[in-house]
């Protein structure tokens, strides 16, 4: 995916590739986070973005030699001479550098929004990995639903379109890929549905679904499922076609 404009700084983003179509639609939520952030900056004409998908099963030698890291890798080109560049792999460094280099569109998030979203993905993992007959599974589910409800209640209270106001910020680009994983993988492996009564959360997800930043970066459902293969109890895997044999789908709608 390329968005080249010779009059603005050039930024390269390396992401883990899709295993469905080998594209830039990475199933790694951290990769999608930076794709969304940089896409929004590109939309605002602050930078020219190029996204490179990396085959992590067999990374190109050029990538391994140049960056010696797993994606996401963000490369800021200082000049048209590509030998002059800044390479970042740490999430805090990437956020700080983006804010410093491209300040026109303020994407800083409210601390309250960051706090309310801080635990939901952390609580998703123990629930997803819980095996059949796990006596703690109901408690893990309640904990996850509590975290989802916290986000719902916060959105209800603020009444804004997104988590830190009426424009997307870093926190939206961080949490929305994780919510998509919770929705898609939770349903497939655990028959989990985000409760319909979380109206504010669903409305928020719908608004994110409607953005080009999410649409362009969103992984296929099957890529998300493959992301968790090997991380869940074998008894939690539904009978039927494995994700690689399914017709590719992308869930971008909300329940009626």
Coordinates of C-alpha atoms in Angstrom, one line a residue:
X1 CA 0.0 0.0 0.0
X2 CA 1.5 3.3 -1.1
X3 CA 0.6 7.0 -0.7
X4 CA 3.5 8.9 -2.2
X5 CA 3.7 12.7 -2.3
X6 CA 7.1 14.2 -3.0
X7 CA 6.2 17.4 -1.1
X8 CA 5.8 15.7 2.3
X9 CA 8.1 13.5 4.4
X10 CA 8.2 9.9 3.5
X11 CA 7.5 7.2 6.1
X12 CA 7.7 3.4 5.7
X13 CA 5.8 0.9 7.9
X14 CA 6.7 -2.8 7.9
X15 CA 3.9 -5.1 9.1
X16 CA 3.4 -8.8 9.4
X17 CA 1.6 -9.8 6.3
X18 CA -1.8 -11.4 5.8
X19 CA -1.7 -15.1 5.3
X20 CA -4.9 -15.0 3.4
X21 CA -3.9 -12.7 0.5
X22 CA -0.2 -11.8 1.5
X23 CA -1.2 -8.2 1.7
X24 CA -0.6 -5.4 4.2
X25 CA -3.7 -6.4 6.2
X26 CA -1.8 -7.5 9.3
X27 CA -3.4 -9.7 11.9
X28 CA -1.0 -8.2 14.5
X29 CA -3.0 -5.6 16.4
X30 CA 0.1 -3.5 17.1
X31 CA 0.9 -3.4 13.4
X32 CA -2.6 -2.3 12.7
X33 CA -2.4 0.4 15.3
X34 CA 0.5 2.1 13.6
X35 CA -1.0 1.6 10.2
X36 CA -4.1 3.4 11.4
X37 CA -2.1 6.2 13.0
X38 CA 0.1 6.8 10.0
X39 CA -2.9 6.5 7.6
X40 CA -4.7 9.3 9.4
X41 CA -1.5 11.4 9.2
X42 CA -1.3 10.6 5.5
X43 CA -4.9 11.6 5.0
X44 CA -4.1 14.9 6.7
X45 CA -1.3 15.4 4.2
X46 CA 1.4 15.4 6.9
X47 CA 3.3 12.4 5.4
X48 CA 3.6 10.0 2.5
X49 CA 3.1 6.5 3.7
X50 CA 4.3 3.2 2.2
X51 CA 3.3 -0.1 3.9
X52 CA 5.4 -3.2 3.4
X53 CA 4.0 -6.7 4.3
X54 CA 6.6 -9.0 5.8
X55 CA 6.4 -12.8 5.6
X56 CA 7.5 -13.7 9.1
X57 CA 7.8 -17.4 8.2
X58 CA 10.5 -16.5 5.8
X59 CA 11.5 -12.9 6.1
X60 CA 13.5 -11.4 3.3
X61 CA 17.2 -11.2 4.1
X62 CA 17.2 -7.5 3.2
X63 CA 14.6 -6.8 5.9
X64 CA 16.4 -8.9 8.5
X65 CA 19.8 -7.4 7.8
X66 CA 18.5 -3.8 7.7
X67 CA 16.2 -3.8 10.8
X68 CA 17.0 -6.9 12.9
X69 CA 13.5 -6.8 14.5
X70 CA 10.0 -8.1 14.1
X71 CA 7.3 -5.8 12.8
X72 CA 6.0 -3.3 13.4
X73 CA 9.0 -1.3 12.2
X74 CA 8.6 2.4 11.3
X75 CA 11.2 4.1 9.2
X76 CA 11.3 7.9 9.0
X77 CA 13.3 9.1 5.9
X78 CA 15.1 12.3 6.7
X79 CA 15.7 13.3 3.1
X80 CA 15.2 11.9 -0.4
X81 CA 18.5 10.1 0.3
X82 CA 17.2 6.9 1.9
X83 CA 20.5 6.3 3.6
X84 CA 19.5 9.0 6.0
X85 CA 16.7 7.6 8.1
X86 CA 15.5 7.0 11.7
X87 CA 14.3 3.4 12.4
X88 CA 12.1 2.7 15.4
X89 CA 10.6 -0.5 16.8
X90 CA 9.6 0.5 20.3
X91 CA 6.0 1.6 20.6
X92 CA 6.6 4.5 23.0
X93 CA 9.4 5.8 20.7
X94 CA 7.2 5.5 17.7
X95 CA 4.4 7.5 19.3
X96 CA 6.8 10.2 20.5
X97 CA 8.5 10.5 17.2
X98 CA 5.2 10.8 15.3
X99 CA 3.9 13.4 17.7
X100 CA 7.2 15.4 17.3
X101 CA 7.6 15.2 13.6
X102 CA 3.9 15.6 12.6
X103 CA 2.2 17.9 15.1
X104 CA -0.4 19.5 12.8
X105 CA -3.0 16.8 13.5
X106 CA -3.0 16.4 17.3
X107 CA -3.5 12.7 18.1
X108 CA -2.7 12.8 21.8
X109 CA -5.2 10.9 23.9
X110 CA -6.9 11.7 27.2
X111 CA -5.5 9.8 30.1
X112 CA -9.0 8.9 31.2
X113 CA -9.6 7.2 27.9
X114 CA -6.3 5.4 28.0
X115 CA -7.0 4.1 31.6
X116 CA -10.5 2.8 30.7
X117 CA -9.1 0.8 27.8
X118 CA -5.9 -0.4 29.5
X119 CA -7.1 -3.9 30.7
X120 CA -9.7 -5.2 28.2
X121 CA -7.2 -7.0 25.9
X122 CA -5.2 -8.2 28.8
X123 CA -8.3 -9.8 30.3
X124 CA -9.3 -11.3 26.9
X125 CA -6.3 -13.6 26.7
X126 CA -6.9 -15.7 29.9
X127 CA -10.5 -16.2 28.9
X128 CA -9.7 -17.2 25.3
X129 CA -7.0 -19.6 26.6
X130 CA -9.2 -21.2 29.3
X131 CA -9.7 -24.9 28.6
X132 CA -13.0 -26.9 28.6
X133 CA -13.9 -27.6 32.2
X134 CA -11.8 -24.7 33.6
X135 CA -13.6 -23.8 36.9
X136 CA -12.3 -20.2 36.6
X137 CA -13.8 -19.7 33.1
X138 CA -17.0 -18.0 34.3
X139 CA -15.0 -15.6 36.4
X140 CA -12.6 -14.8 33.5
X141 CA -15.7 -14.1 31.3
X142 CA -17.2 -11.8 33.9
X143 CA -13.9 -9.9 34.2
X144 CA -13.7 -9.4 30.4
X145 CA -17.3 -8.2 30.2
X146 CA -16.7 -5.8 33.1
X147 CA -13.8 -4.3 31.1
X148 CA -15.9 -4.0 27.9
X149 CA -18.7 -2.4 30.0
X150 CA -16.2 0.2 31.4
X151 CA -15.5 1.3 27.8
X152 CA -19.2 1.4 27.0
X153 CA -20.0 3.4 30.2
X154 CA -17.2 5.9 29.5
X155 CA -18.4 6.5 25.9
X156 CA -22.0 6.9 27.2
X157 CA -20.8 9.5 29.8
X158 CA -18.6 11.5 27.4
X159 CA -21.0 11.4 24.5
X160 CA -18.2 11.9 22.0
X161 CA -17.7 10.1 18.7
X162 CA -14.4 8.7 19.7
X163 CA -12.6 8.0 23.0
X164 CA -10.8 11.3 23.3
X165 CA -13.2 13.6 21.5
X166 CA -14.8 13.8 18.1
X167 CA -11.6 12.9 16.1
X168 CA -9.6 9.7 16.3
X169 CA -6.5 9.7 18.4
X170 CA -3.8 7.2 19.4
X171 CA -6.1 5.4 21.8
X172 CA -8.7 4.7 19.1
X173 CA -6.0 3.3 16.9
X174 CA -4.8 1.1 19.8
X175 CA -8.1 -0.3 21.1
X176 CA -10.1 -0.8 18.0
X177 CA -7.9 -3.5 16.5
X178 CA -8.1 -5.3 19.9
X179 CA -11.8 -5.0 20.0
X180 CA -12.0 -6.5 16.6
X181 CA -9.9 -9.4 17.8
X182 CA -12.1 -9.9 20.8
X183 CA -15.2 -9.8 18.6
X184 CA -14.0 -12.2 15.9
X185 CA -11.8 -14.6 17.8
X186 CA -14.1 -14.6 20.9
X187 CA -17.0 -15.6 18.8
X188 CA -15.2 -18.3 16.9
X189 CA -13.4 -20.0 19.8
X190 CA -15.7 -19.3 22.7
X191 CA -19.0 -18.3 21.1
X192 CA -18.6 -15.0 22.8
X193 CA -20.8 -12.1 21.8
X194 CA -20.2 -8.5 22.9
X195 CA -23.6 -7.8 24.7
X196 CA -26.1 -6.0 22.5
X197 CA -27.0 -3.7 25.4
X198 CA -23.5 -2.1 25.2
X199 CA -25.1 0.4 22.8
X200 CA -22.4 3.1 23.2
X201 CA -19.6 0.6 22.5
X202 CA -21.3 -0.8 19.4
X203 CA -22.0 2.7 18.1
X204 CA -18.3 3.5 18.7
X205 CA -17.2 0.4 16.8
X206 CA -19.5 1.3 13.9
X207 CA -18.0 4.8 13.7
X208 CA -14.5 3.2 13.6
X209 CA -15.7 0.7 10.9
X210 CA -16.7 3.6 8.7
X211 CA -13.3 5.2 8.7
X212 CA -10.9 4.7 5.8
X213 CA -8.1 4.2 8.3
X214 CA -9.8 1.1 9.8
X215 CA -11.1 -0.2 6.5
X216 CA -7.7 -0.1 4.8
X217 CA -5.8 -1.7 7.7
X218 CA -8.4 -4.3 8.9
X219 CA -7.3 -7.9 8.7
X220 CA -9.6 -10.6 7.3
X221 CA -11.5 -12.5 10.0
X222 CA -9.6 -15.7 9.0
X223 CA -6.2 -14.0 9.6
X224 CA -7.4 -13.0 13.1
X225 CA -8.4 -16.6 13.8
X226 CA -5.0 -17.9 12.6
X227 CA -3.3 -15.3 14.8
X228 CA -4.6 -17.4 17.8
X229 CA -4.1 -20.9 16.4
X230 CA -1.9 -22.7 18.8
X231 CA -2.7 -20.3 21.6
X232 CA -6.1 -21.8 22.5
X233 CA -7.2 -25.1 23.9
X234 CA -7.7 -27.6 21.1
X235 CA -11.2 -28.4 22.4
X236 CA -12.2 -24.8 21.9
X237 CA -11.7 -25.1 18.1
X238 CA -15.0 -25.5 16.3
X239 CA -15.6 -28.4 14.0
X240 CA -15.6 -27.6 10.3
X241 CA -13.3 -25.8 7.9
X242 CA -10.1 -24.4 9.3
X243 CA -9.6 -20.6 8.8
X244 CA -7.3 -21.1 5.8
X245 CA -9.9 -23.1 3.9
X246 CA -12.8 -20.7 4.6
X247 CA -13.9 -18.0 2.2
X248 CA -12.3 -14.8 3.4
X249 CA -14.6 -12.5 5.2
X250 CA -14.2 -9.1 7.0
X251 CA -16.6 -8.2 9.8
X252 CA -17.4 -4.5 9.5
X253 CA -21.1 -4.4 10.5
X254 CA -22.8 -4.3 13.9
X255 CA -25.8 -6.2 15.2
X256 CA -29.2 -4.7 14.4

